[in-house]
């Protein structure tokens, strides 16, 4: 990994100032960063999941996040630690 760069982003969709959907659009489309971004939300609805897929999230998980789910996400998206 490049020093100072993240290997994986767990993006909460509801944040003050800028939501996770908009932040991920910037990461993927404007900054063109090739960092996996996984949506983290309390909303398990199909519409939210569809929006995340359209924007280009690399995964989708709901809160509360269990340790096994987190471990699976990290294993799937991390090449090395």
Steps between C-alpha positions, in 0.01 A plus 500: 500500500604855438589682823213720610245317283222283635457138395127487571229751589195410708272788402210591725220626278361750752756758603476872568599748228543239223331160491682182409339480158639839397841430659529174308404670172792736555741219593404287200419756228692818573808376686502173301638311798507123473421439867223257592210685663244297697170664597411481869140587583207431727271503193476152349250608234535393138492863377801590715688192383417584137630856540823366647546262208436781249757725665762226499530383858699178524277354768198563719445409865251598766537607860552363749802345335605171652866405537469211253352733237779753554762226478343374176499851348863556590602158364313559174640845426849498649784362294741519790502649849 
